[in-house]
PDB file of C-alpha atoms in Angstrom:
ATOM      1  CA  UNK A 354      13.041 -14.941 -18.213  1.00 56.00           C
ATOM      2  CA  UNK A 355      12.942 -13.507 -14.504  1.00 78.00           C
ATOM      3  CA  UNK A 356      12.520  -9.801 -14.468  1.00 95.00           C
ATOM      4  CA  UNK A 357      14.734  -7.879 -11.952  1.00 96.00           C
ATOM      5  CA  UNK A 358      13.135  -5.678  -8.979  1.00 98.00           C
ATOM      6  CA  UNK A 359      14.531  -3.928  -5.684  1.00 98.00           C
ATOM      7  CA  UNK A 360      12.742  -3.514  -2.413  1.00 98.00           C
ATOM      8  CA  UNK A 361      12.912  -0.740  -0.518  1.00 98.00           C
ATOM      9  CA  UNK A 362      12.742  -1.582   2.876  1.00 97.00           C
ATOM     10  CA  UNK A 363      13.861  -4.637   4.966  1.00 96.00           C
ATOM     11  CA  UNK A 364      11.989  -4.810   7.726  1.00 95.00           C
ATOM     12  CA  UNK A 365       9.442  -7.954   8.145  1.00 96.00           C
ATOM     13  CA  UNK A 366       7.102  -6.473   5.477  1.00 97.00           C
ATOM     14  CA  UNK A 367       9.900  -6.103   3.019  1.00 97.00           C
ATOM     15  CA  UNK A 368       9.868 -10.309   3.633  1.00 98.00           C
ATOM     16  CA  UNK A 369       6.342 -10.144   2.546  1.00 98.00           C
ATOM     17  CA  UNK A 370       6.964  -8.798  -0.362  1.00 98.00           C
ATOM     18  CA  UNK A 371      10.337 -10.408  -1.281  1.00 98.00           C
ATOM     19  CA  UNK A 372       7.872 -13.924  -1.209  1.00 98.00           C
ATOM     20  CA  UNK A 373       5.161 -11.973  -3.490  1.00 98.00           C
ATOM     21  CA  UNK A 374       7.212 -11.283  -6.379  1.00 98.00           C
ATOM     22  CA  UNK A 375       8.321 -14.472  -6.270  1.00 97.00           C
ATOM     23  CA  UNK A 376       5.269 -15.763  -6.648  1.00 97.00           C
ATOM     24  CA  UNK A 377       4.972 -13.379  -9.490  1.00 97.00           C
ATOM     25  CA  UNK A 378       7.817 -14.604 -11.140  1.00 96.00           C
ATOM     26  CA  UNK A 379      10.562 -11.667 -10.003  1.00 97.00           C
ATOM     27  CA  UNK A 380      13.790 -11.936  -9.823  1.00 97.00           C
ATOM     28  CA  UNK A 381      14.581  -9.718  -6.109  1.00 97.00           C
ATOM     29  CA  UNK A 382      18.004  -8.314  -6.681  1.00 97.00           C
ATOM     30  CA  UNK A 383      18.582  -6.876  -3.312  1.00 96.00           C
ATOM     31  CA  UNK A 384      17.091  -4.372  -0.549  1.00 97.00           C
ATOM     32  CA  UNK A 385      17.638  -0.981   0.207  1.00 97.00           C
ATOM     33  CA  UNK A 386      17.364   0.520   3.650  1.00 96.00           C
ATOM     34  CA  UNK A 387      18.426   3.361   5.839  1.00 94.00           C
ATOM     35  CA  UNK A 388      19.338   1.374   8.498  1.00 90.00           C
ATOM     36  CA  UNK A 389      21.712  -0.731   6.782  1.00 88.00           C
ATOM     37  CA  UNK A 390      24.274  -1.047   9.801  1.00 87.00           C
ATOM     38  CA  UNK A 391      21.803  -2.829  11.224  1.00 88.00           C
ATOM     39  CA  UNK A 392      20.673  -5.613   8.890  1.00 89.00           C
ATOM     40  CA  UNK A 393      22.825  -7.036   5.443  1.00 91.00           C
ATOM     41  CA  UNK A 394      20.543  -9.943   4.400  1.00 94.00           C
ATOM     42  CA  UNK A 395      17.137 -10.015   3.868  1.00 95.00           C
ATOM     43  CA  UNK A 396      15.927 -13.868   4.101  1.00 96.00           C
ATOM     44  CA  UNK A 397      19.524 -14.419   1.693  1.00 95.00           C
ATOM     45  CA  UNK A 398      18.997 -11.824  -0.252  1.00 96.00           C
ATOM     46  CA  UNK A 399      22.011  -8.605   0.169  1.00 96.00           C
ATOM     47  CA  UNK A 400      20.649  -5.285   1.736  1.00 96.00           C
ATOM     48  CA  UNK A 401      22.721  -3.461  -0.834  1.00 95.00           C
ATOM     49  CA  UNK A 402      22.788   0.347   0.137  1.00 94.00           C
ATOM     50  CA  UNK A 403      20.468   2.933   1.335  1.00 93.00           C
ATOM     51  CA  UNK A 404      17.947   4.144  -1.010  1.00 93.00           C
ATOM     52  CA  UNK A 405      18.863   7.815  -0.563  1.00 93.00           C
ATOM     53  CA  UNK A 406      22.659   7.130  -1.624  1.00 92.00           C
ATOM     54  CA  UNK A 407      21.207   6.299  -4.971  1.00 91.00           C
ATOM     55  CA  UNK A 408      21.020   8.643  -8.160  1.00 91.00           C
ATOM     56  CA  UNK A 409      18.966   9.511 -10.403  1.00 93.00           C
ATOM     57  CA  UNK A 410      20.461   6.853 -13.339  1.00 92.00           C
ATOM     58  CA  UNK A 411      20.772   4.165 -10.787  1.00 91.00           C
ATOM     59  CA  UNK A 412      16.969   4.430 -10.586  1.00 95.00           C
ATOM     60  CA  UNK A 413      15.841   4.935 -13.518  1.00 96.00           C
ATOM     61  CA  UNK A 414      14.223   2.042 -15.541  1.00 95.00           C
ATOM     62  CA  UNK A 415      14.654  -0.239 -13.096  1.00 96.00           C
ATOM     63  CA  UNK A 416      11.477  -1.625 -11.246  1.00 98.00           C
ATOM     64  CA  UNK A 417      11.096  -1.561  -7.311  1.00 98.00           C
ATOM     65  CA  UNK A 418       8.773  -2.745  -4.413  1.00 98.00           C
ATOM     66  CA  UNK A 419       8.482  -0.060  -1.767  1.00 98.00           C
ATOM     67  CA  UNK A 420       7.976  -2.725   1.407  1.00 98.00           C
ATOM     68  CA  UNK A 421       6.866   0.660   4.122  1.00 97.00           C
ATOM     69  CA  UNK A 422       3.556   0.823   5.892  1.00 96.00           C
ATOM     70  CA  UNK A 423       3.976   4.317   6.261  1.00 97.00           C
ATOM     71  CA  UNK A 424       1.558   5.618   4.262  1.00 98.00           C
ATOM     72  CA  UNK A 425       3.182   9.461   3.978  1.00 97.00           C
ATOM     73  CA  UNK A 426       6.698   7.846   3.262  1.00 97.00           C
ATOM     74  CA  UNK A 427       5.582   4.989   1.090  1.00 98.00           C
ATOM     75  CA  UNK A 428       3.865   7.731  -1.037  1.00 98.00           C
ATOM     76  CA  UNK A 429       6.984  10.131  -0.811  1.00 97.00           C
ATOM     77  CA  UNK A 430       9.297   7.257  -2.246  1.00 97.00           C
ATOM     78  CA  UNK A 431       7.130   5.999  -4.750  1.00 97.00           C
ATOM     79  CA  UNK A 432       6.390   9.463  -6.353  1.00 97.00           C
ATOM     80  CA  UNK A 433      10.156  10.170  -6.417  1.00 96.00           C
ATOM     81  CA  UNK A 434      10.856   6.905  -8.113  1.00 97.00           C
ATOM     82  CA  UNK A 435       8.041   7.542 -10.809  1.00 97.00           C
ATOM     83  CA  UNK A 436       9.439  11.146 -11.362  1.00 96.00           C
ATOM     84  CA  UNK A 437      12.756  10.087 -11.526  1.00 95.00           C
ATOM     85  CA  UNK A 438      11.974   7.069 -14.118  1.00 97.00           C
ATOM     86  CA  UNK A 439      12.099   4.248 -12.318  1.00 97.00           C
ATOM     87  CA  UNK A 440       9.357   1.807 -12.333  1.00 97.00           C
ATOM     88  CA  UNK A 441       6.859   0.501  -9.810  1.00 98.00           C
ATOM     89  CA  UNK A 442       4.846  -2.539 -10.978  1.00 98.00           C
ATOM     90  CA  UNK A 443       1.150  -3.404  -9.096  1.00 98.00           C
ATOM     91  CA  UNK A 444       1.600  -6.761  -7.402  1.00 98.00           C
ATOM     92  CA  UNK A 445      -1.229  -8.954  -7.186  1.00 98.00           C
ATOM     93  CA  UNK A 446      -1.428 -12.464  -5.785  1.00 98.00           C
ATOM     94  CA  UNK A 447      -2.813 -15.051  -8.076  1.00 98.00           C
ATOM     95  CA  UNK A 448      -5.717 -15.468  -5.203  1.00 98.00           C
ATOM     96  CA  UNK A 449      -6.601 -12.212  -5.189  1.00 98.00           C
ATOM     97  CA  UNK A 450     -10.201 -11.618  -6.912  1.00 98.00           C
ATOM     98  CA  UNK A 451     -10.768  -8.823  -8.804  1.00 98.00           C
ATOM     99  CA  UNK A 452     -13.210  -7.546 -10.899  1.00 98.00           C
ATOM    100  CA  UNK A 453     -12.983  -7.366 -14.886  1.00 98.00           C
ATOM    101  CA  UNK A 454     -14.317  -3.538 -14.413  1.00 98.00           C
ATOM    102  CA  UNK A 455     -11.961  -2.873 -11.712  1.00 98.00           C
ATOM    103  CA  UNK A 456      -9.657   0.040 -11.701  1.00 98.00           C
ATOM    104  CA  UNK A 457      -6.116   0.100 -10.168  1.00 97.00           C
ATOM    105  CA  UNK A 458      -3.603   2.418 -10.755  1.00 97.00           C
ATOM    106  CA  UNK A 459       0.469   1.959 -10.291  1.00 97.00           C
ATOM    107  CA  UNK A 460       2.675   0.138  -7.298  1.00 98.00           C
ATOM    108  CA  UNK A 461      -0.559  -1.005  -5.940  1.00 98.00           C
ATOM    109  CA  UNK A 462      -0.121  -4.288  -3.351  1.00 98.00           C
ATOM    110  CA  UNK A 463      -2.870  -7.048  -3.046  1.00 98.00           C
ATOM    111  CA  UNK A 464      -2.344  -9.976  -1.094  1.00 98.00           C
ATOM    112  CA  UNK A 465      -3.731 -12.893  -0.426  1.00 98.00           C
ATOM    113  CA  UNK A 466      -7.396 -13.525  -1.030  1.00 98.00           C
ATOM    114  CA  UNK A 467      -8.264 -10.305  -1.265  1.00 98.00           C
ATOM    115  CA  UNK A 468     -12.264  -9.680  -3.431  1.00 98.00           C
ATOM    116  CA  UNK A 469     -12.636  -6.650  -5.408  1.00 98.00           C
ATOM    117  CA  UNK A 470     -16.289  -5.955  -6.947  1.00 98.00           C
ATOM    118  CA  UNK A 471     -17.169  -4.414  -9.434  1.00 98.00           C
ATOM    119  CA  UNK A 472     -16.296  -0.593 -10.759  1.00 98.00           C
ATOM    120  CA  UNK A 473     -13.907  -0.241  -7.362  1.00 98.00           C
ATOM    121  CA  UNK A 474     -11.078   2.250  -8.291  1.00 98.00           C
ATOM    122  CA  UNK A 475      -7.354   1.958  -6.590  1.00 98.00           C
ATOM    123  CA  UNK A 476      -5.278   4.894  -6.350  1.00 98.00           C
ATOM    124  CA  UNK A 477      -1.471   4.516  -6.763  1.00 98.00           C
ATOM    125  CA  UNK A 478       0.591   3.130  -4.094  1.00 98.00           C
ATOM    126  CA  UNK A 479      -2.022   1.586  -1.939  1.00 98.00           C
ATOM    127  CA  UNK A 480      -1.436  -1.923   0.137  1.00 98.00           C
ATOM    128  CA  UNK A 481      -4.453  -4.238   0.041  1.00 98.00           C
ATOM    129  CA  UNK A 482      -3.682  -6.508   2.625  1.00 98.00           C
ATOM    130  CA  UNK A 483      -4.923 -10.467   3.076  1.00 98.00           C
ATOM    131  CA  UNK A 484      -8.961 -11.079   3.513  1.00 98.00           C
ATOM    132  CA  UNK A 485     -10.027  -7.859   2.491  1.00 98.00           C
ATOM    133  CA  UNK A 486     -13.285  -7.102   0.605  1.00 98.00           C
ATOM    134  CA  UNK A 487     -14.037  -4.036  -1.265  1.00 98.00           C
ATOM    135  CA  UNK A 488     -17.598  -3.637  -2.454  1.00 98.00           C
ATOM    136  CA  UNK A 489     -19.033  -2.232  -5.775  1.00 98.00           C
ATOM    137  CA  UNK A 490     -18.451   1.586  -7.085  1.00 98.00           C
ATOM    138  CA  UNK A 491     -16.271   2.268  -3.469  1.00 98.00           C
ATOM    139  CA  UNK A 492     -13.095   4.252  -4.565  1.00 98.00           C
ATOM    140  CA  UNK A 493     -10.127   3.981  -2.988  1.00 98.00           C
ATOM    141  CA  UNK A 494      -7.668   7.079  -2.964  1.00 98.00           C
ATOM    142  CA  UNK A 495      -3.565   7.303  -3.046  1.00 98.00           C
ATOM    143  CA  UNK A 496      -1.333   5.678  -0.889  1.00 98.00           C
ATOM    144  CA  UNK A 497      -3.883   3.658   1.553  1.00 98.00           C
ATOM    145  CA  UNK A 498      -3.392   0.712   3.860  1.00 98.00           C
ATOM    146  CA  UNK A 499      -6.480  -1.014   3.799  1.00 98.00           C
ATOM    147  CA  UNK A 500      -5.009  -4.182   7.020  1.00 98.00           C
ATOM    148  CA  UNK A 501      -5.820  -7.873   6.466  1.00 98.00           C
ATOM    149  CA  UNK A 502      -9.765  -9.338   6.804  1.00 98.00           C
ATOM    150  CA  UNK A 503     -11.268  -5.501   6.394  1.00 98.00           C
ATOM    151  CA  UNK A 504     -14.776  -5.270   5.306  1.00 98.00           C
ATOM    152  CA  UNK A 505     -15.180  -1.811   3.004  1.00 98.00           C
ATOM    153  CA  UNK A 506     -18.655  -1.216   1.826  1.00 98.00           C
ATOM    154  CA  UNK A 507     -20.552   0.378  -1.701  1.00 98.00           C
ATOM    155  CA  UNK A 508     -19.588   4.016  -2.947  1.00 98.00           C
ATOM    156  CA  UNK A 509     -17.472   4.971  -0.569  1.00 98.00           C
ATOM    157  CA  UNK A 510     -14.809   7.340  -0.700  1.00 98.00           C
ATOM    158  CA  UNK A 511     -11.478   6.875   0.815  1.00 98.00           C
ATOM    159  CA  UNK A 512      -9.197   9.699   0.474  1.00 98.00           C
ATOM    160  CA  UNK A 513      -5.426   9.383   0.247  1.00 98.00           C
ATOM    161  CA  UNK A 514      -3.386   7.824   2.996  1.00 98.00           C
ATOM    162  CA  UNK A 515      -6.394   6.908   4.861  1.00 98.00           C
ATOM    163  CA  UNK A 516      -5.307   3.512   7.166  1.00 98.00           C
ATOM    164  CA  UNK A 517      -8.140   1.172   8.089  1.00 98.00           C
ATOM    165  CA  UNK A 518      -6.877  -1.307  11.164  1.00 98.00           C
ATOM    166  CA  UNK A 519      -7.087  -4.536  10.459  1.00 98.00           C
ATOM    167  CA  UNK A 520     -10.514  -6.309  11.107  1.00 98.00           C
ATOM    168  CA  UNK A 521     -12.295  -2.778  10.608  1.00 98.00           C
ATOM    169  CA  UNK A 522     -15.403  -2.683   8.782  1.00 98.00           C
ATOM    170  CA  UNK A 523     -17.075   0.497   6.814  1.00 98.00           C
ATOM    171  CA  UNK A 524     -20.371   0.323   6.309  1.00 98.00           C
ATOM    172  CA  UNK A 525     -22.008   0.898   3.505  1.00 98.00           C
ATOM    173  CA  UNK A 526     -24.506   3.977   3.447  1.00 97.00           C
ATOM    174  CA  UNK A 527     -21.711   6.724   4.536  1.00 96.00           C
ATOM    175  CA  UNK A 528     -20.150   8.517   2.131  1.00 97.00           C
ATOM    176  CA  UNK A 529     -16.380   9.531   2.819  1.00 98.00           C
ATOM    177  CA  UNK A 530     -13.380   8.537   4.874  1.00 98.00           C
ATOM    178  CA  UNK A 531     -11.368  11.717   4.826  1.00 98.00           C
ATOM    179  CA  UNK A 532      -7.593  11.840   3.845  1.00 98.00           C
ATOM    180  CA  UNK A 533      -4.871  10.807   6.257  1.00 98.00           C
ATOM    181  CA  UNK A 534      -7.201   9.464   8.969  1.00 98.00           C
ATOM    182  CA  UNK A 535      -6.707   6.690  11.350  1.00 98.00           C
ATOM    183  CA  UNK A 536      -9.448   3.437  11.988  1.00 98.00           C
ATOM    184  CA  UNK A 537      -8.604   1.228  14.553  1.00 98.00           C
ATOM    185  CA  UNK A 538      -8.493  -2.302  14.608  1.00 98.00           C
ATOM    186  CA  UNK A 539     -11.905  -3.928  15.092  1.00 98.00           C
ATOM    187  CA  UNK A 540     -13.656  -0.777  14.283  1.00 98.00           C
ATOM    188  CA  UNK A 541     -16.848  -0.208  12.992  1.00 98.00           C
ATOM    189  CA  UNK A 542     -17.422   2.658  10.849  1.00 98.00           C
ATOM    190  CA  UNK A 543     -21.378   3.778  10.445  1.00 98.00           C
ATOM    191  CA  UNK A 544     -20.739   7.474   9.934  1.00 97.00           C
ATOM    192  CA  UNK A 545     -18.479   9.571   7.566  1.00 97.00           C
ATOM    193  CA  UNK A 546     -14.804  10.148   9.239  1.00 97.00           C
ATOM    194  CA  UNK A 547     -13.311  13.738   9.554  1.00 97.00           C
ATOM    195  CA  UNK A 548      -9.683  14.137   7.473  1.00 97.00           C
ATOM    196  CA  UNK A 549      -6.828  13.702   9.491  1.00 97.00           C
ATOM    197  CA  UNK A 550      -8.410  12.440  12.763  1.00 97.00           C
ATOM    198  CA  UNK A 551      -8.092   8.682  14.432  1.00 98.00           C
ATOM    199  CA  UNK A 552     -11.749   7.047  15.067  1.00 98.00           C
ATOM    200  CA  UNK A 553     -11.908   3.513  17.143  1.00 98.00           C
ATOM    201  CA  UNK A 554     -14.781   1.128  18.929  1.00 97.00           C
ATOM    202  CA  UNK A 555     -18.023  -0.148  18.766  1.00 97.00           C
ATOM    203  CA  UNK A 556     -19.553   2.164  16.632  1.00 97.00           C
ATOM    204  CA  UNK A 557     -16.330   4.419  15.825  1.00 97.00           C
ATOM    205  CA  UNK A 558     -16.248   7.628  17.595  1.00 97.00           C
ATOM    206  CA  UNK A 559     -13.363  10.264  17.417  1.00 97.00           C
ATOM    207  CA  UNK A 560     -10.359   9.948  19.111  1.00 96.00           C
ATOM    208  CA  UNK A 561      -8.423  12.961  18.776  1.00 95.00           C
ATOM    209  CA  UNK A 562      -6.966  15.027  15.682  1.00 94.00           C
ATOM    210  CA  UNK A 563      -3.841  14.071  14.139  1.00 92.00           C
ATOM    211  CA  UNK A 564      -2.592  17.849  12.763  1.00 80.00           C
TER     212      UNK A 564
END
């Protein structure tokens, strides 16, 4: 028997997921969005309300897919949902690779051919996207965006709501990538990164501060 699940969110990633836990073997009820004047059916499936008309025993128990990129509001929802009761299942493709000593914590999102070594740890709420690798002992902290074909070396850290660009590469031999920063697409990271700052090119150097 299917089990149900919501989405939150139906923009284009909320398709992504909506094919995910299908592969899985859920059973997508409908979406939720704020900006549901604007869309009613997510590839068939009903945009049913927004997610802040909802109460507290509408959530509870039931499981649900937060489909945002935003890192901050993706973390915001999820936490709210977990407080509240409600559920939010880690969704892994069956291609994904992980390791048998890998650690991943709740409503954690890895895609396609994804390859997780050994003793990496996943924070809650984090989005693993297609082609990534994450090597040995690196730890991975709440609410990240790692985008699709990112190379992250060995014992790293990577604080919470940290977004790597897709195609960026961290090198193994730093030691932190610090919470809430930004790495550009194509970047390539030799050096530890300051908290809340954006960092792009050919080695990455600082951009500018995001507080």
């Amino acid at each position: 028997m299917q089990e149900d699940i919501y989405i939150v969110g139906a923009g284009t990633y909320g398709e992504v997921m909506l094919e995910l836990a299908g592969i899985l073997g859920y059973k997508v009820k409908g979406f939720y969005d704020e900006k549901i004047e604007e869309i009613s059916t997510v590839m068939g499936i009903k945009v049913i309300d927004k997610f802040s008309t909802l109460t507290e025993q509408e959530i509870k128990g039931k499981n649900f897919i937060v489909a945002i990129g935003n890192n901050k509001i993706r973390f915001n929802l999820m936490n709210k949902i977990n407080q509240i009761g409600g559920k939010t299942p880690s969704l892994i493709h069956p291609s994904a690779i992980i390791s048998p000593s890998a650690q991943m914590g709740k409503g954690v999102y890895v895609q396609a051919n994804v390859y997780i070594w050994t003793n990496v740890k996943i924070d809650d709420f984090c989005i693993i996207s297609p082609g990534v690798v994450i090597a040995h002992h690196t730890t991975i902290g709440k609410a990240c965006l790692i985008s699709t074909l990112t190379g992250v070396g060995a014992s790293i850290n990577i604080e919470d709501k940290v977004f790597l660009g897709m195609k960026s590469t961290i090198v193994t031999g730093l030691h932190e990538i610090g919470e809430n920063s930004i790495i550009g697409a194509g970047a390539v990271v030799l050096k530890d990164i300051e908290k809340e700052s954006v960092y792009a090119g050919v080695p990455a150097k600082k951009i500018r501060n995001l507080n």
